[in-house]
Coordinates of C-alpha atoms and ligand atoms in Angstrom, one line a residue:
X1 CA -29.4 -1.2 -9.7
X2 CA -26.4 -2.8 -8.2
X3 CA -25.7 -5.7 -5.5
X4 CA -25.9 -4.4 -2.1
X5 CA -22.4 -5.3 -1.8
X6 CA -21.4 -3.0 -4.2
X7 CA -24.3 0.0 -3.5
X8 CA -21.6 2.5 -1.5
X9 CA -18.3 1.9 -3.1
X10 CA -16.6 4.7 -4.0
X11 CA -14.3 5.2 -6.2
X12 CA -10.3 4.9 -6.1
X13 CA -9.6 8.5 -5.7
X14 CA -5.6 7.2 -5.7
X15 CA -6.1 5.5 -9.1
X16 CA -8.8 8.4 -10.2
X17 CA -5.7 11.0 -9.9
X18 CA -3.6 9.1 -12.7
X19 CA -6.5 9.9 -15.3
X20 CA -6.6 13.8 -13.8
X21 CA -3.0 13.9 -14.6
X22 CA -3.3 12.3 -18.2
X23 CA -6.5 14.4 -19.0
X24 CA -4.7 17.9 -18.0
X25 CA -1.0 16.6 -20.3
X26 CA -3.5 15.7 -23.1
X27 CA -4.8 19.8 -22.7
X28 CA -0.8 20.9 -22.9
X29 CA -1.0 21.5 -19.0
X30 CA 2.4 20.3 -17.5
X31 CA 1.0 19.1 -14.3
X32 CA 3.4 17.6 -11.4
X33 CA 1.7 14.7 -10.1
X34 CA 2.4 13.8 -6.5
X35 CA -0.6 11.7 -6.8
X36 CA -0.7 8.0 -7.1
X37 CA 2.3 6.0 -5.5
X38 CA 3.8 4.0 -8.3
X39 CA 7.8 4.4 -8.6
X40 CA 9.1 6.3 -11.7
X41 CA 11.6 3.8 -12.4
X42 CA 11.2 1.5 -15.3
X43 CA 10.9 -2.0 -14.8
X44 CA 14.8 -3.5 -14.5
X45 CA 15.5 -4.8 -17.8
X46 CA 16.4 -8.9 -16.6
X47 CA 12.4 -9.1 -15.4
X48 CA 11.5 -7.5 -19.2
X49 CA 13.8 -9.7 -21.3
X50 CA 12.1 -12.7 -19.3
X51 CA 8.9 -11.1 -20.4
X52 CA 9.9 -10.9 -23.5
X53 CA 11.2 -14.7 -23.6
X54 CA 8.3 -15.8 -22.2
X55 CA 6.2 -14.3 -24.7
X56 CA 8.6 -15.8 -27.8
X57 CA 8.7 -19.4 -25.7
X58 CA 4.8 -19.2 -26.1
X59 CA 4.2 -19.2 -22.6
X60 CA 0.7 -17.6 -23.3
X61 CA -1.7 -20.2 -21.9
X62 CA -3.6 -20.5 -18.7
X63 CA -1.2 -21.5 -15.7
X64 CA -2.5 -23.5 -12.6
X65 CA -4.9 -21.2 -11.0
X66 CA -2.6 -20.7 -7.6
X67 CA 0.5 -19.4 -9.9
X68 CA 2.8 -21.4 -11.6
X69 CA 5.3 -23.9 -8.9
X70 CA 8.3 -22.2 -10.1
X71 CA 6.7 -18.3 -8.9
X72 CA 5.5 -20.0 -5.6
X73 CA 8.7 -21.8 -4.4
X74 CA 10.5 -18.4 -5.8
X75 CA 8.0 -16.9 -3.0
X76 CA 8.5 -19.4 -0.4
X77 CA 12.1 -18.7 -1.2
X78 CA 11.8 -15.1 -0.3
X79 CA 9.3 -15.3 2.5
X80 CA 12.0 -17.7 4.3
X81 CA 15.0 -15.5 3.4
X82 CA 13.6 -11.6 4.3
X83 CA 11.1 -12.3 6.4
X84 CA 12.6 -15.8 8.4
X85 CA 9.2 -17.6 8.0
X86 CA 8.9 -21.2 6.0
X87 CA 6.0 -21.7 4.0
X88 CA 5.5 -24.7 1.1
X89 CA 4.3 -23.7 -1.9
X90 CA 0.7 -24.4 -1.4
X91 CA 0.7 -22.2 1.7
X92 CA 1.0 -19.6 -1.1
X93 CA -1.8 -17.6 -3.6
X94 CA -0.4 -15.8 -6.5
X95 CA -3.1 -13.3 -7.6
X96 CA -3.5 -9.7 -10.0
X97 CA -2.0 -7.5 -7.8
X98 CA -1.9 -7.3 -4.1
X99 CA -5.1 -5.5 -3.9
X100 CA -6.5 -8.3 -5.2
X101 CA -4.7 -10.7 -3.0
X102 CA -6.1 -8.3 0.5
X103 CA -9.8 -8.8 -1.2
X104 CA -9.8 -12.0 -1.6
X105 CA -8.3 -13.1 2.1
X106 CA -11.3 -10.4 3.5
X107 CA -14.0 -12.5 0.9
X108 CA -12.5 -16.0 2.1
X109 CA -12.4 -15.0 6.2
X110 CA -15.4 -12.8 6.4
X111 CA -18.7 -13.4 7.4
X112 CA -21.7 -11.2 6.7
X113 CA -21.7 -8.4 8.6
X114 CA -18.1 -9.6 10.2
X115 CA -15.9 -6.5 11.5
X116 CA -12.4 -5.7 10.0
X117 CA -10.3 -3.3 12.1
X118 CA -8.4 -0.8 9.6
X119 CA -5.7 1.7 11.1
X120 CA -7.2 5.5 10.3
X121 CA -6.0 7.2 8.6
X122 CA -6.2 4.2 6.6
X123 CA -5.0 2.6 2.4
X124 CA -8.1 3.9 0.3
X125 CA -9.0 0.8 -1.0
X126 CA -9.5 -1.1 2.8
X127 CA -13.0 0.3 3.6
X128 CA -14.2 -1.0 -0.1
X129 CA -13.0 -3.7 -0.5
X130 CA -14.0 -5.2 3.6
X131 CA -17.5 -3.8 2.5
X132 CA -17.0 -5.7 -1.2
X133 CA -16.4 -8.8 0.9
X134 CA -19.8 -8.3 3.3
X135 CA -18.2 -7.1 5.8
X136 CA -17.9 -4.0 7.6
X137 CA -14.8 -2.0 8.2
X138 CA -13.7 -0.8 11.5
X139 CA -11.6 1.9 12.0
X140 CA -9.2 2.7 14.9
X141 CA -7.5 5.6 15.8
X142 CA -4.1 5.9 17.9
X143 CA -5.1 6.9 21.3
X144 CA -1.0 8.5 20.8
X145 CA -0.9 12.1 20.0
X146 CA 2.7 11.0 18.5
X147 CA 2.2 8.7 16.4
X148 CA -0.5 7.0 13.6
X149 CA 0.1 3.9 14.8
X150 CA -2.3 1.8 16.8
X151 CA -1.6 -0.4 19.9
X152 CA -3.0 -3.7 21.3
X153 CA -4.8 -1.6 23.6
X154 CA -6.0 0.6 20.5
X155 CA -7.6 -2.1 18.9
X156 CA -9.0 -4.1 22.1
X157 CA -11.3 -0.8 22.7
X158 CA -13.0 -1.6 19.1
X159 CA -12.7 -5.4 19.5
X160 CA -16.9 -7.2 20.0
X161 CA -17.7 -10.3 19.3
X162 CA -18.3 -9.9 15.6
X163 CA -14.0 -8.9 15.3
X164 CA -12.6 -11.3 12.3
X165 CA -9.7 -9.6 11.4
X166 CA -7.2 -6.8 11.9
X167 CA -5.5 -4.9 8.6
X168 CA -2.4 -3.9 9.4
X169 CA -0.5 -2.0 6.6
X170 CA 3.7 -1.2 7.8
X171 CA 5.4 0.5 6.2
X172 CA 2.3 2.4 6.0
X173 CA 0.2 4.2 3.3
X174 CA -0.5 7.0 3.9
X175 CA 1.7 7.9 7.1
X176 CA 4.8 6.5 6.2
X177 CA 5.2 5.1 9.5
X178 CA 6.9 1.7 10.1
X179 CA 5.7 -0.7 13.2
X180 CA 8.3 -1.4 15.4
X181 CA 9.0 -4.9 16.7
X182 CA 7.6 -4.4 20.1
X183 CA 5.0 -2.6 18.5
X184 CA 4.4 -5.7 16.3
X185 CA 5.1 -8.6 18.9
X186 CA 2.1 -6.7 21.6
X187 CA -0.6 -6.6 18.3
X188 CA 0.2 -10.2 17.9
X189 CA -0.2 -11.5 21.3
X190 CA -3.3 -9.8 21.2
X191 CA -4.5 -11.1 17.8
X192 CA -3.7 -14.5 19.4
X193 CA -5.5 -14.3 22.6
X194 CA -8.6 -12.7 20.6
X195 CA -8.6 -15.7 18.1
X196 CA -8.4 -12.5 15.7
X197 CA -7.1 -12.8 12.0
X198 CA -4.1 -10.3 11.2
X199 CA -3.8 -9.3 7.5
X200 CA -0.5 -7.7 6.9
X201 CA 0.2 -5.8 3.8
X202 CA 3.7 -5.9 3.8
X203 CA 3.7 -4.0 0.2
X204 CA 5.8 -1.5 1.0
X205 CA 8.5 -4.1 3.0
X206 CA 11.5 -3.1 1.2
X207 CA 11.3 0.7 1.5
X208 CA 12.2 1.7 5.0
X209 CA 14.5 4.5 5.9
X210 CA 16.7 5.9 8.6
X211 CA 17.4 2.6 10.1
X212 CA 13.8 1.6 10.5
X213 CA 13.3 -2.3 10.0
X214 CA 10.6 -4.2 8.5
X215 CA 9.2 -7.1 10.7
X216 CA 6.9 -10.1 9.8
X217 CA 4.4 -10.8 12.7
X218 CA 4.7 -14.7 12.0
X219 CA 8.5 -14.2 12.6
X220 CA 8.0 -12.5 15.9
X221 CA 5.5 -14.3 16.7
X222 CA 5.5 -18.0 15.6
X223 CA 1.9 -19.1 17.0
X224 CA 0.3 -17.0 14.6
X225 CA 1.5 -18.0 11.8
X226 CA -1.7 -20.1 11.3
X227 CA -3.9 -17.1 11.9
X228 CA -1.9 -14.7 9.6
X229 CA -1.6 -13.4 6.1
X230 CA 1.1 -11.7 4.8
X231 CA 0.6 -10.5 1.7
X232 CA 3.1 -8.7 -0.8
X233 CA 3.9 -7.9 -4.6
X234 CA 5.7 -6.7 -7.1
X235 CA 4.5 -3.1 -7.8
X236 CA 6.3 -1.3 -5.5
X237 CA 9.8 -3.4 -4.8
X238 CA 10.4 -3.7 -8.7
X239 CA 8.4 -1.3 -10.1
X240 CA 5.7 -3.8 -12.1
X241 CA 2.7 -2.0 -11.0
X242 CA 1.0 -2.4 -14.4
X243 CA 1.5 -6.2 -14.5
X244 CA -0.7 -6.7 -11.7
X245 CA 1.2 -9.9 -10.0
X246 CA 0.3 -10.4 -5.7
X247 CA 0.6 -13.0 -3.7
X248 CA -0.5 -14.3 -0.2
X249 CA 0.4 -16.6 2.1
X250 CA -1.1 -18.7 4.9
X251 CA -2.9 -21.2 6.4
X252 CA -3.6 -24.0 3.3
X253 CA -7.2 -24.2 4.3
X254 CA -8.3 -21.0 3.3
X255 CA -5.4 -20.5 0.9
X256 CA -6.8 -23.2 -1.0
X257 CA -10.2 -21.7 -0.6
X258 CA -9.2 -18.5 -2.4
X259 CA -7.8 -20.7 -5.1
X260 CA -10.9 -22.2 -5.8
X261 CA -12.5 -19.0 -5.8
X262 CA -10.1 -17.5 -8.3
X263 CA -10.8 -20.7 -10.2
X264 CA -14.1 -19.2 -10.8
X265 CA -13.2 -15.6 -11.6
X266 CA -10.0 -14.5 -12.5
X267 CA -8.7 -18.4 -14.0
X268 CA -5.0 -17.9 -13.3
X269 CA -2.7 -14.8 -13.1
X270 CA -0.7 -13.6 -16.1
X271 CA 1.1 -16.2 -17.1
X272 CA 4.4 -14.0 -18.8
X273 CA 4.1 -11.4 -15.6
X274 CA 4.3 -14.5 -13.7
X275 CA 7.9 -15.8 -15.5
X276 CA 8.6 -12.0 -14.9
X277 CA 8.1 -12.1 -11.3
X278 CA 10.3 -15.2 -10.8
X279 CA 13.0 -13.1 -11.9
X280 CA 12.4 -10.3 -10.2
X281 CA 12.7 -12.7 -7.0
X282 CA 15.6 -14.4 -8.4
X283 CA 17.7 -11.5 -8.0
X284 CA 17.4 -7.9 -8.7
X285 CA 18.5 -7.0 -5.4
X286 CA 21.1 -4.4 -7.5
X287 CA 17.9 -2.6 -8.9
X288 CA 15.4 -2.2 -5.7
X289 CA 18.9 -1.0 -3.4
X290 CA 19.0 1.8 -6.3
X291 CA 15.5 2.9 -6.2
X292 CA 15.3 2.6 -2.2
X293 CA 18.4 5.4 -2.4
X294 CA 16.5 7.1 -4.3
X295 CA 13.5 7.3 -2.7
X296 CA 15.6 8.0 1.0
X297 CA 16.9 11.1 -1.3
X298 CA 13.1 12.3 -2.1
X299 CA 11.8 12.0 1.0
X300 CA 14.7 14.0 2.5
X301 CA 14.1 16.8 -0.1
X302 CA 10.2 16.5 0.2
X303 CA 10.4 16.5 4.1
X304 CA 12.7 19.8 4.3
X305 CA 11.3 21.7 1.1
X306 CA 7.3 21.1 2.9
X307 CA 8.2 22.0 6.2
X308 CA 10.1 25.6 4.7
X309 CA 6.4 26.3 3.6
X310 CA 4.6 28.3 6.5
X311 CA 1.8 26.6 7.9
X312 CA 2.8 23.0 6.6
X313 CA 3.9 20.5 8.7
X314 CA 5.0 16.7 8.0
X315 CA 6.6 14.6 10.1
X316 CA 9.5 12.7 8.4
X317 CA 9.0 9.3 6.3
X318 CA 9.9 6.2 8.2
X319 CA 9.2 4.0 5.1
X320 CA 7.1 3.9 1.7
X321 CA 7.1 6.9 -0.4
X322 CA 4.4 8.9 1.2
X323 CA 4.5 12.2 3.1
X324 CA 1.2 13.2 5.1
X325 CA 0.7 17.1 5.4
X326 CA -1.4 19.0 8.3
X327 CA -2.6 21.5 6.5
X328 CA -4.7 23.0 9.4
X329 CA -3.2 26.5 9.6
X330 CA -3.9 27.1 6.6
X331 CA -7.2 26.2 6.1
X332 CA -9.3 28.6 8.6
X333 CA -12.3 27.0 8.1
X334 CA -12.3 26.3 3.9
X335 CA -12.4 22.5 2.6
X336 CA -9.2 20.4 2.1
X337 CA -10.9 19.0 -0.7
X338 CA -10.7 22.9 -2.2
X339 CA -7.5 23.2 -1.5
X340 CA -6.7 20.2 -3.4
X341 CA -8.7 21.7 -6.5
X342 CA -6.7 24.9 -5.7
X343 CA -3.4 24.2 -6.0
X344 CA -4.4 22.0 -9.1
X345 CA -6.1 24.8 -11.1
X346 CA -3.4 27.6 -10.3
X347 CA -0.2 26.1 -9.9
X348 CA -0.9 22.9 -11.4
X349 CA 0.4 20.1 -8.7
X350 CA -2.0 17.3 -7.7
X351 CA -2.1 16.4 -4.3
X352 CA -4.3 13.6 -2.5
X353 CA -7.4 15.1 -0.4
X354 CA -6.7 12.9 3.4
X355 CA -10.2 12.3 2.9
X356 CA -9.5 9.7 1.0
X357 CA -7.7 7.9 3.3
X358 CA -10.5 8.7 6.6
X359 CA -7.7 12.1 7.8
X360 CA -9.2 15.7 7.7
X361 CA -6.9 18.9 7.1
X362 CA -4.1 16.7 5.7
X363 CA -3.2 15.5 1.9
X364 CA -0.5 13.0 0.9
X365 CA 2.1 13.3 -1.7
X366 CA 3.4 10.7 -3.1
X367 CA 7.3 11.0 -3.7
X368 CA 7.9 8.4 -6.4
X369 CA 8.7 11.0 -9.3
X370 CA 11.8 12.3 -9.7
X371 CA 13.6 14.7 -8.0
X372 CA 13.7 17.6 -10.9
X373 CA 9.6 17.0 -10.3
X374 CA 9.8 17.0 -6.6
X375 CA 12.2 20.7 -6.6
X376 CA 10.1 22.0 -9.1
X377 CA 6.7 20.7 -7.1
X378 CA 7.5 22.0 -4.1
X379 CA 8.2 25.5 -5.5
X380 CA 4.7 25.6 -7.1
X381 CA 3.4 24.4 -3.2
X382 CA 4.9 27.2 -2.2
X383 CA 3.7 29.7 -4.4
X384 CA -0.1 28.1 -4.2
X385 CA 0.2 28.4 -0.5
X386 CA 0.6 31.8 -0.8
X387 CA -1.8 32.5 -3.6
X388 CA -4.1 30.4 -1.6
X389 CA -3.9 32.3 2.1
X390 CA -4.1 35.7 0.0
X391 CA -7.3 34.2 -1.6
X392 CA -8.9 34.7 2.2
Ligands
LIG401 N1 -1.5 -2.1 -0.3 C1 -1.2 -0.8 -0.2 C2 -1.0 -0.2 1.1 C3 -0.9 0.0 -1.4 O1 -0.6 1.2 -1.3 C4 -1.1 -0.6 -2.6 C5 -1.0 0.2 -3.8 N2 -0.4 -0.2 -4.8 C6 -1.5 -2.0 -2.6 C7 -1.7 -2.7 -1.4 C8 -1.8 -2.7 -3.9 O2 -0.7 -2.9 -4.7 P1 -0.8 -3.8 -6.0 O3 -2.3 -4.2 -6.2 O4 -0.4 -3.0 -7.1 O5 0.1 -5.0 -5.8
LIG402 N1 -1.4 2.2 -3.9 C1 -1.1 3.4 -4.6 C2 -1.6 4.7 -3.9 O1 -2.1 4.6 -2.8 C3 -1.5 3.3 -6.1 C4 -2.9 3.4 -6.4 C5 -3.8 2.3 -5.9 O2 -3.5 1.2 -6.0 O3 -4.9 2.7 -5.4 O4 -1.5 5.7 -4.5

C-alpha cells in the first residue's frame, strides 16, 4: 500500500519508451526510436576529460548540499550573460536533473491541495510530480485555435483562490512552440497582479529555430524576479542527460528551503558531473552551435517528410526537438494508443501516444537521432500509414 501522495502516479511513458527500444534491439529488431528526447550527440569531450580529472583528483566526496561555489557562480555567470538576470550564488540550487530541480520548487511552494496551472498538452512528468508534491495540477488549454500556447487571459479563466503557481515550459515539450516576448511580458503582469508563482522550465533555452528567441520572464519583467523560478540543465544544451545535473534559481528563502530538503534526501549532487558541468558553462559554446544546426536540419527534414504523408499534419518546430502530429484523419474512430502499438509491431518505429502528454489524436516524435534514422523513419511512417488505413 503506498502514500496517498504517490497512489495515482503513473509512469514515465517518455522514459518507459527507452526500455521498449532496448528490449526490441536485445530481440535483433532494428527499431527507429523517435521516442525519448535526449540528443544523439556524445557528450563534448572538454566536459569528459574534466570528468575524468575529477575522478583522478579524487573529487569523489560529498559537496555542499546546494552544489559546489565554483558550479553556482558558473550559473550565476550564465543566468546574467543569456538570460540578463543577476542572481548570487545562493539564489541558486544545483540538483539531479532538472526534473528534480521542478519537483522540488512544486514540494517547497505547494500547499496541500494547492493548484498548479500546466499548459495542455503538457511535459509528462508535470501532472506527477504537482500531485507527488500534494498538490493538484491544473490544466489550461489555449482558447487560440492557432496556437498551444496559453495567454494571461487563458490562465485567469482557471485562476481560484487556491492558484500557487503557473508551469510554464518555452521552448515547449511537446509542441515545440516558443513564447514570444509579448506573450511572456502579459503572463507575467498577470502572475504579478495574482501574487501567482511562475516556474519556468527553460530546458530547452538554447534550441530555438527560424529566428525565434528565448526570453527569461525575470528579464522582461523585473518585479518578478522574486516570485520566479527559472530552472535549467545540462541534458539537453550539452548532451549530459545521464549525469543528471539541474539547477534552479530564485528567491533565497525558499531556495534555501529546498536545500535543506535535499539535505535530507538526495545529500549533494554528483560531485564529478558537477566539475563537468562547470565546464560545460565555461565554454562549449562551439559544441551546442553544432548540435542546434543540427537539430534546425532534422526538424526541417522531419517537418516536410510528415506532412508528404496523407492524413498527417505538423505544424513546423519553433524550438526543442519535438514535432506534434494530428493524426485525426487517419484514425476514424480506432485508438491513438493502437496506432502507436501499430506502427511499432509492423514497421518498427516508436512514436509517443499524445496521451501522454493530456493531447488526443496526436503523437510526438522526438528528432534527436540522426538524420540517416529520421530518412529511414519516416519511410517506415509512411509505409505503416498505409498498412495501417488498409487495415480498416
Ligand atoms: N523539462 C522538460 C520540458 C523536459 O522535456 C525534460 C526532459 N529531459 C526535463 C525538464 C528534465 O530534464 P533533466 O531532468 O534531464 O534535466
Ligand atoms: N524529457 C524527455 C522527453 O520528454 C526525456 C525523458 C524524460 O525526462 O521524461 O522525452
Amino acid at each position: 500500500m503506498s502514500s496517498e501522495l504517490l497512489r495515482n502516479l503513473k509512469p514515465s511513458e517518455t522514459l518507459g519508451s527507452i526500455a521498449k527500444v532496448n528490449k526490441l534491439k536485445e530481440k535483433g529488431i532494428n527499431v527507429i526510436s523517435f521516442g525519448a528526447g535526449e540528443p544523439d550527440f556524445p557528450t563534448p569531450k572538454p566536459i569528459k576529460e574534466e570528468a575524468e580529472k575529477a575522478l583522478n583528483n579524487d573529487f569523489t566526496k560529498y559537496t555542499p548540499t546546494s552544489g559546489i561555489i565554483e558550479l553556482r557562480d558558473a550559473i550565476c555567470q550564465k543566468l546574467l550573460k543569456d538570460n540578463k538576470i543577476e542572481y548570487k550564488p545562493s539564489n541558486i540550487v544545483v540538483s539531479n536533473g532538472a526534473k528534480h530541480s521542478l519537483f522540488n520548487i512544486c514540494y517547497a511552494i505547494c500547499p496541500a491541495g494547492g493548484e498548479i496551472l500546466i499548459q495542455k498538452p503538457y511535459w509528462v512528468s508535470y501532472p506527477d510530480m504537482i500531485y507527488a508534491a500534494g498538490g493538484v495540477p491544473v490544466n489550461v488549454v489555449s482558447s487560440s485555435s492557432k496556437t498551444f500556447k496559453v495567454s494571461a487571459t487563458d490562465l485567469e479563466k482557471k485562476r481560484t483562490d487556491k492558484t500557487v503557481a503557473f508551469i510554464i515550459n518555452s521552448p515547449n515539450n511537446p509542441t515545440s512552440e516558443v513564447y514570444s516576448k509579448d506573450e511572456l511580458k502579459d503572463i507575467a503582469e498577470w502572475a504579478l497582479k495574482n501574487n501567482v508563482w511562475i516556474i519556468s522550465d527553460e530546458i530547452y533555452e538554447k534550441i530555438v529555430f527560424n529566428g525565434h528567441e528565448h526570453y527569461s520572464i525575470p528579464y522582461l519583467c523585473p518585479d518578478m524576479k522574486d516570485k520566479t523560478f527559472v530552472v535549467n540543465g545540462m541534458s539537453k544544451a550539452y548532451s549530459m542527460t545521464g549525469w543528471r545535473i539541474g539547477y534552479a534559481a530564485g528567491p533565497e528563502d525558499i531556495i534555501k528551503k529546498i536545500v535543506l530538503f535535499q539535505s535530507h534526501t538526495t545529500s549533494c549532487p554528483n560531485s564529478i558531473a558537477q566539475k563537468a558541468a562547470v565546464k560545460a558553462l565555461d565554454g562549449e559554446a562551439k559544441d551546442v552551435e553544432g548540435m542546434v544546426t543540427a537539430f534546425e536540419r532534422r526538424k526541417e527534414i522531419i517537418f516536410k517528410g510528415i506532412n508528404e504523408i496523407k492524413g498527417l499534419k505538423a505544424n513546423k518546430p519553433e524550438g526543442a526537438f519535438y514535432i506534434l502530429v494530428d493524426c485525426s484523419e487517419i484514425l476514424k474512430g480506432r485508438e491513438i494508443s493502437d496506432f502507436c502499438n501499430f506502427l511499432l509491431d509492423n514497421v518498427h518505429i516508436l512514436v509517443i501516444s499524445g496521451n501522454a502528454f493530456g493531447i488526443e489524436n496526436h503523437v510526438r516524435l522526438s528528432f534527436a537521432t540522426s538524420d540517416e534514422n529520421i530518412i529511414e523513419g519516416l519511410k517506415r511512417l509512411a509505409k505503416g500509414v498505409e498498412l495501417w488505413i488498409n487495415s480498416l
